[in-house]
Tab-separated table of C-alpha atoms in Angstrom:
chain	number	residue	atom	x	y	z
A	1	UNK	CA	-19.860	-1.071	51.706
A	2	UNK	CA	-16.701	-0.357	48.794
A	3	UNK	CA	-13.781	-2.603	50.317
A	4	UNK	CA	-10.395	-1.323	50.166
A	5	UNK	CA	-7.078	-3.748	50.260
A	6	UNK	CA	-4.199	-1.647	50.735
A	7	UNK	CA	-0.168	-2.624	51.861
A	8	UNK	CA	2.318	-0.816	54.009
A	9	UNK	CA	-0.954	0.429	56.172
A	10	UNK	CA	0.506	0.667	59.535
A	11	UNK	CA	2.771	3.289	58.609
A	12	UNK	CA	3.100	7.033	57.155
A	13	UNK	CA	1.180	7.242	53.106
A	14	UNK	CA	-0.519	3.557	53.968
A	15	UNK	CA	-1.808	4.635	57.405
A	16	UNK	CA	-2.799	8.004	56.785
A	17	UNK	CA	-4.687	5.963	53.810
A	18	UNK	CA	-6.159	3.882	56.045
A	19	UNK	CA	-7.476	6.247	58.458
A	20	UNK	CA	-9.221	8.186	54.943
A	21	UNK	CA	-10.799	5.310	53.406
A	22	UNK	CA	-12.113	3.909	57.188
A	23	UNK	CA	-13.588	7.737	58.161
A	24	UNK	CA	-15.507	7.786	54.823
A	25	UNK	CA	-17.326	4.624	55.519
A	26	UNK	CA	-14.855	2.160	53.575
A	27	UNK	CA	-14.034	-1.626	54.580
A	28	UNK	CA	-10.592	-1.413	54.807
A	29	UNK	CA	-7.971	-4.547	55.155
A	30	UNK	CA	-4.135	-3.426	55.096
A	31	UNK	CA	-1.439	-5.721	54.883
A	32	UNK	CA	1.812	-4.841	57.556
A	33	UNK	CA	4.962	-7.369	57.750
A	34	UNK	CA	6.238	-6.376	61.352
A	35	UNK	CA	3.355	-4.371	63.598
A	36	UNK	CA	-0.264	-3.647	62.993
A	37	UNK	CA	-0.393	-0.123	64.330
A	38	UNK	CA	-3.842	0.995	62.676
A	39	UNK	CA	-7.069	0.034	64.443
A	40	UNK	CA	-10.317	1.030	64.409
A	41	UNK	CA	-14.015	0.834	63.082
A	42	UNK	CA	-13.989	-1.159	59.654
A	43	UNK	CA	-10.147	-1.361	59.958
A	44	UNK	CA	-9.050	-5.004	59.501
A	45	UNK	CA	-5.109	-5.679	59.757
A	46	UNK	CA	-3.811	-8.626	58.366
A	47	UNK	CA	-0.227	-9.610	58.680
A	48	UNK	CA	1.561	-10.901	55.250
A	49	UNK	CA	5.066	-9.644	53.702
A	50	UNK	CA	3.992	-8.493	50.386
A	51	UNK	CA	7.033	-9.322	48.432
A	52	UNK	CA	6.211	-13.380	49.346
A	53	UNK	CA	4.140	-14.086	46.436
A	54	UNK	CA	3.176	-17.183	48.476
A	55	UNK	CA	2.084	-15.019	50.936
A	56	UNK	CA	0.226	-13.267	49.017
A	57	UNK	CA	-1.741	-15.492	46.822
A	58	UNK	CA	-2.421	-17.612	50.399
A	59	UNK	CA	-4.649	-14.560	51.400
A	60	UNK	CA	-7.158	-16.300	48.155
A	61	UNK	CA	-10.131	-16.918	50.201
A	62	UNK	CA	-9.274	-15.422	53.987
A	63	UNK	CA	-10.030	-12.073	52.756
A	64	UNK	CA	-12.801	-9.920	50.680
A	65	UNK	CA	-11.023	-8.822	46.912
A	66	UNK	CA	-11.109	-5.308	47.379
A	67	UNK	CA	-13.862	-2.867	45.030
A	68	UNK	CA	-9.833	-0.576	45.522
A	69	UNK	CA	-6.085	-2.010	45.485
A	70	UNK	CA	-4.030	0.102	46.567
A	71	UNK	CA	0.206	-1.007	46.974
A	72	UNK	CA	2.024	1.161	49.392
A	73	UNK	CA	4.540	-1.291	51.102
A	74	UNK	CA	7.560	0.406	50.136
A	75	UNK	CA	11.070	0.220	51.046
A	76	UNK	CA	14.894	2.453	50.074
A	77	UNK	CA	17.956	1.556	50.579
A	78	UNK	CA	20.465	4.344	50.139
A	79	UNK	CA	23.866	4.779	49.474
A	80	UNK	CA	26.176	4.609	46.239
A	81	UNK	CA	25.171	2.222	43.467
A	82	UNK	CA	28.718	0.651	43.803
A	83	UNK	CA	28.254	-0.140	47.357
A	84	UNK	CA	24.378	-1.926	46.567
A	85	UNK	CA	25.379	-6.214	46.226
A	86	UNK	CA	22.097	-8.426	44.928
A	87	UNK	CA	20.742	-8.650	48.000
A	88	UNK	CA	19.957	-5.122	48.264
A	89	UNK	CA	18.754	-5.458	44.451
A	90	UNK	CA	16.203	-8.336	45.527
A	91	UNK	CA	15.313	-6.348	48.588
A	92	UNK	CA	13.770	-3.553	46.761
A	93	UNK	CA	12.683	-4.420	43.143
A	94	UNK	CA	10.843	-7.774	44.857
A	95	UNK	CA	9.111	-5.652	48.103
A	96	UNK	CA	8.564	-2.055	45.481
A	97	UNK	CA	7.684	-3.523	42.093
A	98	UNK	CA	6.858	-7.146	43.155
A	99	UNK	CA	4.661	-6.651	45.858
A	100	UNK	CA	2.841	-4.589	43.600
A	101	UNK	CA	2.679	-7.587	41.066
A	102	UNK	CA	1.694	-10.346	43.165
A	103	UNK	CA	-0.964	-7.359	44.682
A	104	UNK	CA	-2.279	-6.983	41.434
A	105	UNK	CA	-2.312	-11.288	40.491
A	106	UNK	CA	-3.840	-11.625	43.651
A	107	UNK	CA	-6.624	-9.599	42.757
A	108	UNK	CA	-7.364	-9.070	39.197
A	109	UNK	CA	-9.636	-11.922	38.519
A	110	UNK	CA	-12.853	-10.494	40.819
A	111	UNK	CA	-11.999	-7.268	39.478
A	112	UNK	CA	-11.755	-8.591	35.566
A	113	UNK	CA	-15.138	-10.800	36.732
A	114	UNK	CA	-17.106	-7.763	38.193
A	115	UNK	CA	-16.174	-5.288	35.704
A	116	UNK	CA	-15.110	-2.637	38.065
A	117	UNK	CA	-11.655	-1.763	39.842
A	118	UNK	CA	-9.662	0.880	40.808
A	119	UNK	CA	-5.579	-0.017	41.101
A	120	UNK	CA	-3.398	2.212	42.467
A	121	UNK	CA	0.354	2.477	42.879
A	122	UNK	CA	2.239	4.810	45.585
A	123	UNK	CA	5.231	5.482	43.391
A	124	UNK	CA	7.612	8.694	43.968
A	125	UNK	CA	8.297	11.048	42.031
A	126	UNK	CA	12.466	9.648	41.703
A	127	UNK	CA	10.869	6.972	39.161
A	128	UNK	CA	10.347	9.893	37.272
A	129	UNK	CA	13.310	11.890	37.251
A	130	UNK	CA	15.842	9.360	39.425
A	131	UNK	CA	17.891	10.279	42.635
A	132	UNK	CA	21.641	9.886	43.386
A	133	UNK	CA	22.052	7.756	46.359
A	134	UNK	CA	18.845	5.804	45.154
A	135	UNK	CA	19.372	4.354	42.104
A	136	UNK	CA	17.873	0.841	43.086
A	137	UNK	CA	14.863	3.219	45.082
A	138	UNK	CA	14.369	5.021	41.775
A	139	UNK	CA	14.161	2.166	38.918
A	140	UNK	CA	12.326	-0.131	40.892
A	141	UNK	CA	9.483	2.783	41.098
A	142	UNK	CA	9.833	3.669	37.177
A	143	UNK	CA	8.686	0.175	36.884
A	144	UNK	CA	5.963	0.723	38.693
A	145	UNK	CA	5.209	3.600	36.796
A	146	UNK	CA	5.400	1.455	33.544
A	147	UNK	CA	3.484	-1.212	34.631
A	148	UNK	CA	0.463	0.933	35.693
A	149	UNK	CA	0.246	1.959	31.871
A	150	UNK	CA	0.564	-1.087	30.541
A	151	UNK	CA	-2.086	-2.363	32.769
A	152	UNK	CA	-4.308	1.317	32.186
A	153	UNK	CA	-4.164	0.100	28.737
A	154	UNK	CA	-4.745	-3.812	29.023
A	155	UNK	CA	-7.818	-3.646	31.845
A	156	UNK	CA	-9.820	-0.454	30.335
A	157	UNK	CA	-11.623	-2.151	28.491
A	158	UNK	CA	-12.533	-4.234	31.701
A	159	UNK	CA	-14.102	-1.359	33.455
A	160	UNK	CA	-10.673	-1.266	35.393
A	161	UNK	CA	-8.645	1.633	36.280
A	162	UNK	CA	-4.885	1.987	36.817
A	163	UNK	CA	-3.421	5.143	38.202
A	164	UNK	CA	-0.217	5.485	40.330
A	165	UNK	CA	0.323	8.637	42.630
A	166	UNK	CA	3.540	10.624	42.257
A	167	UNK	CA	4.446	12.087	46.020
A	168	UNK	CA	7.008	14.211	46.418
A	169	UNK	CA	9.001	15.471	49.660
A	170	UNK	CA	5.920	13.476	52.117
A	171	UNK	CA	7.394	14.081	56.166
A	172	UNK	CA	7.289	10.616	57.188
A	173	UNK	CA	9.508	7.807	59.285
A	174	UNK	CA	11.437	8.080	55.614
A	175	UNK	CA	12.484	11.276	56.124
A	176	UNK	CA	14.054	10.573	59.913
A	177	UNK	CA	17.461	10.459	58.505
A	178	UNK	CA	17.388	14.060	56.843
A	179	UNK	CA	18.606	17.024	59.415
A	180	UNK	CA	16.833	20.238	59.569
A	181	UNK	CA	18.333	22.081	57.423
A	182	UNK	CA	18.560	19.267	55.037
A	183	UNK	CA	13.904	19.249	54.812
A	184	UNK	CA	14.972	23.573	55.121
A	185	UNK	CA	16.916	22.919	52.100
A	186	UNK	CA	13.832	20.391	50.680
A	187	UNK	CA	10.904	22.854	51.063
A	188	UNK	CA	12.487	25.746	49.456
A	189	UNK	CA	12.598	23.603	46.437
A	190	UNK	CA	9.253	22.874	46.546
A	191	UNK	CA	7.271	25.986	45.309
A	192	UNK	CA	4.301	25.580	47.495
A	193	UNK	CA	6.720	26.193	50.437
A	194	UNK	CA	6.286	22.734	52.933
A	195	UNK	CA	6.814	19.283	53.376
A	196	UNK	CA	4.225	17.281	51.967
A	197	UNK	CA	1.893	15.429	54.757
A	198	UNK	CA	0.767	11.878	54.682
A	199	UNK	CA	-2.592	13.089	54.171
A	200	UNK	CA	-1.629	14.663	50.829
A	201	UNK	CA	-1.311	11.559	49.150
A	202	UNK	CA	-4.384	9.872	51.409
A	203	UNK	CA	-7.189	12.379	50.020
A	204	UNK	CA	-5.673	11.780	46.256
A	205	UNK	CA	-5.644	8.104	46.572
A	206	UNK	CA	-9.570	8.320	48.090
A	207	UNK	CA	-10.276	10.473	45.033
A	208	UNK	CA	-9.120	8.249	42.282
A	209	UNK	CA	-11.021	5.351	44.205
A	210	UNK	CA	-14.050	7.384	43.584
A	211	UNK	CA	-16.345	7.241	40.246
A	212	UNK	CA	-15.468	10.970	40.264
A	213	UNK	CA	-12.240	9.919	39.368
A	214	UNK	CA	-13.703	7.372	36.827
A	215	UNK	CA	-12.360	9.101	33.217
A	216	UNK	CA	-8.637	8.851	34.954
A	217	UNK	CA	-6.690	5.920	34.241
A	218	UNK	CA	-2.770	5.202	33.054
A	219	UNK	CA	-1.841	8.241	34.628
A	220	UNK	CA	1.072	9.060	36.732
A	221	UNK	CA	-0.025	11.573	39.258
A	222	UNK	CA	2.292	13.686	40.972
A	223	UNK	CA	1.182	14.970	44.756
A	224	UNK	CA	4.334	17.270	44.914
A	225	UNK	CA	4.058	20.935	45.429
A	226	UNK	CA	5.034	21.628	42.742
A	227	UNK	CA	8.571	19.906	43.515
A	228	UNK	CA	8.382	18.594	39.889
A	229	UNK	CA	6.125	19.672	36.670
């Protein structure tokens, strides 16, 4: 049975991904910061703030090292760039990019020893195009994308694939502050004519974890309904 380690597994895209892999027979360990909201067969929640290097490295020996790592934990602080402060910068970067870095540091030695593994980062289309009033979030996801490409080049000879999924507008808790009018406008800009579902991302992640995607690495794969091309 294959093993998955995923951060941010309690809600939204992360929770959908936990359920997708568990339903396919994988053993899933998911990291959460506040509440363990997903339960079921083959599912083990572990409390860990991925922005804290010490907490992440303390997992060594406490969890099974994974065949697939998915970095999904993320936060966004919306507002004008001039209104953000250093603490905002640290929170966003330490979680969105730092959390990914920390998890790679934890799991990579095992993958290199076994000469196999799949690493997947849940990024964002704003990491590719930038978003007004989400400059820090966009920058953090841009860093994730660059790290993915660099790791893919470095780790390919070790049998490890590294990719990112770049979601478009997905109907999760992050959309709660948007009005129905805002959502309709976003739908009108999306060629497939709907908001994305967390399950859309989860299914793409499962494909990237499987041998069927063995020739795919270093890619930022847009799952955005055609919002950007």
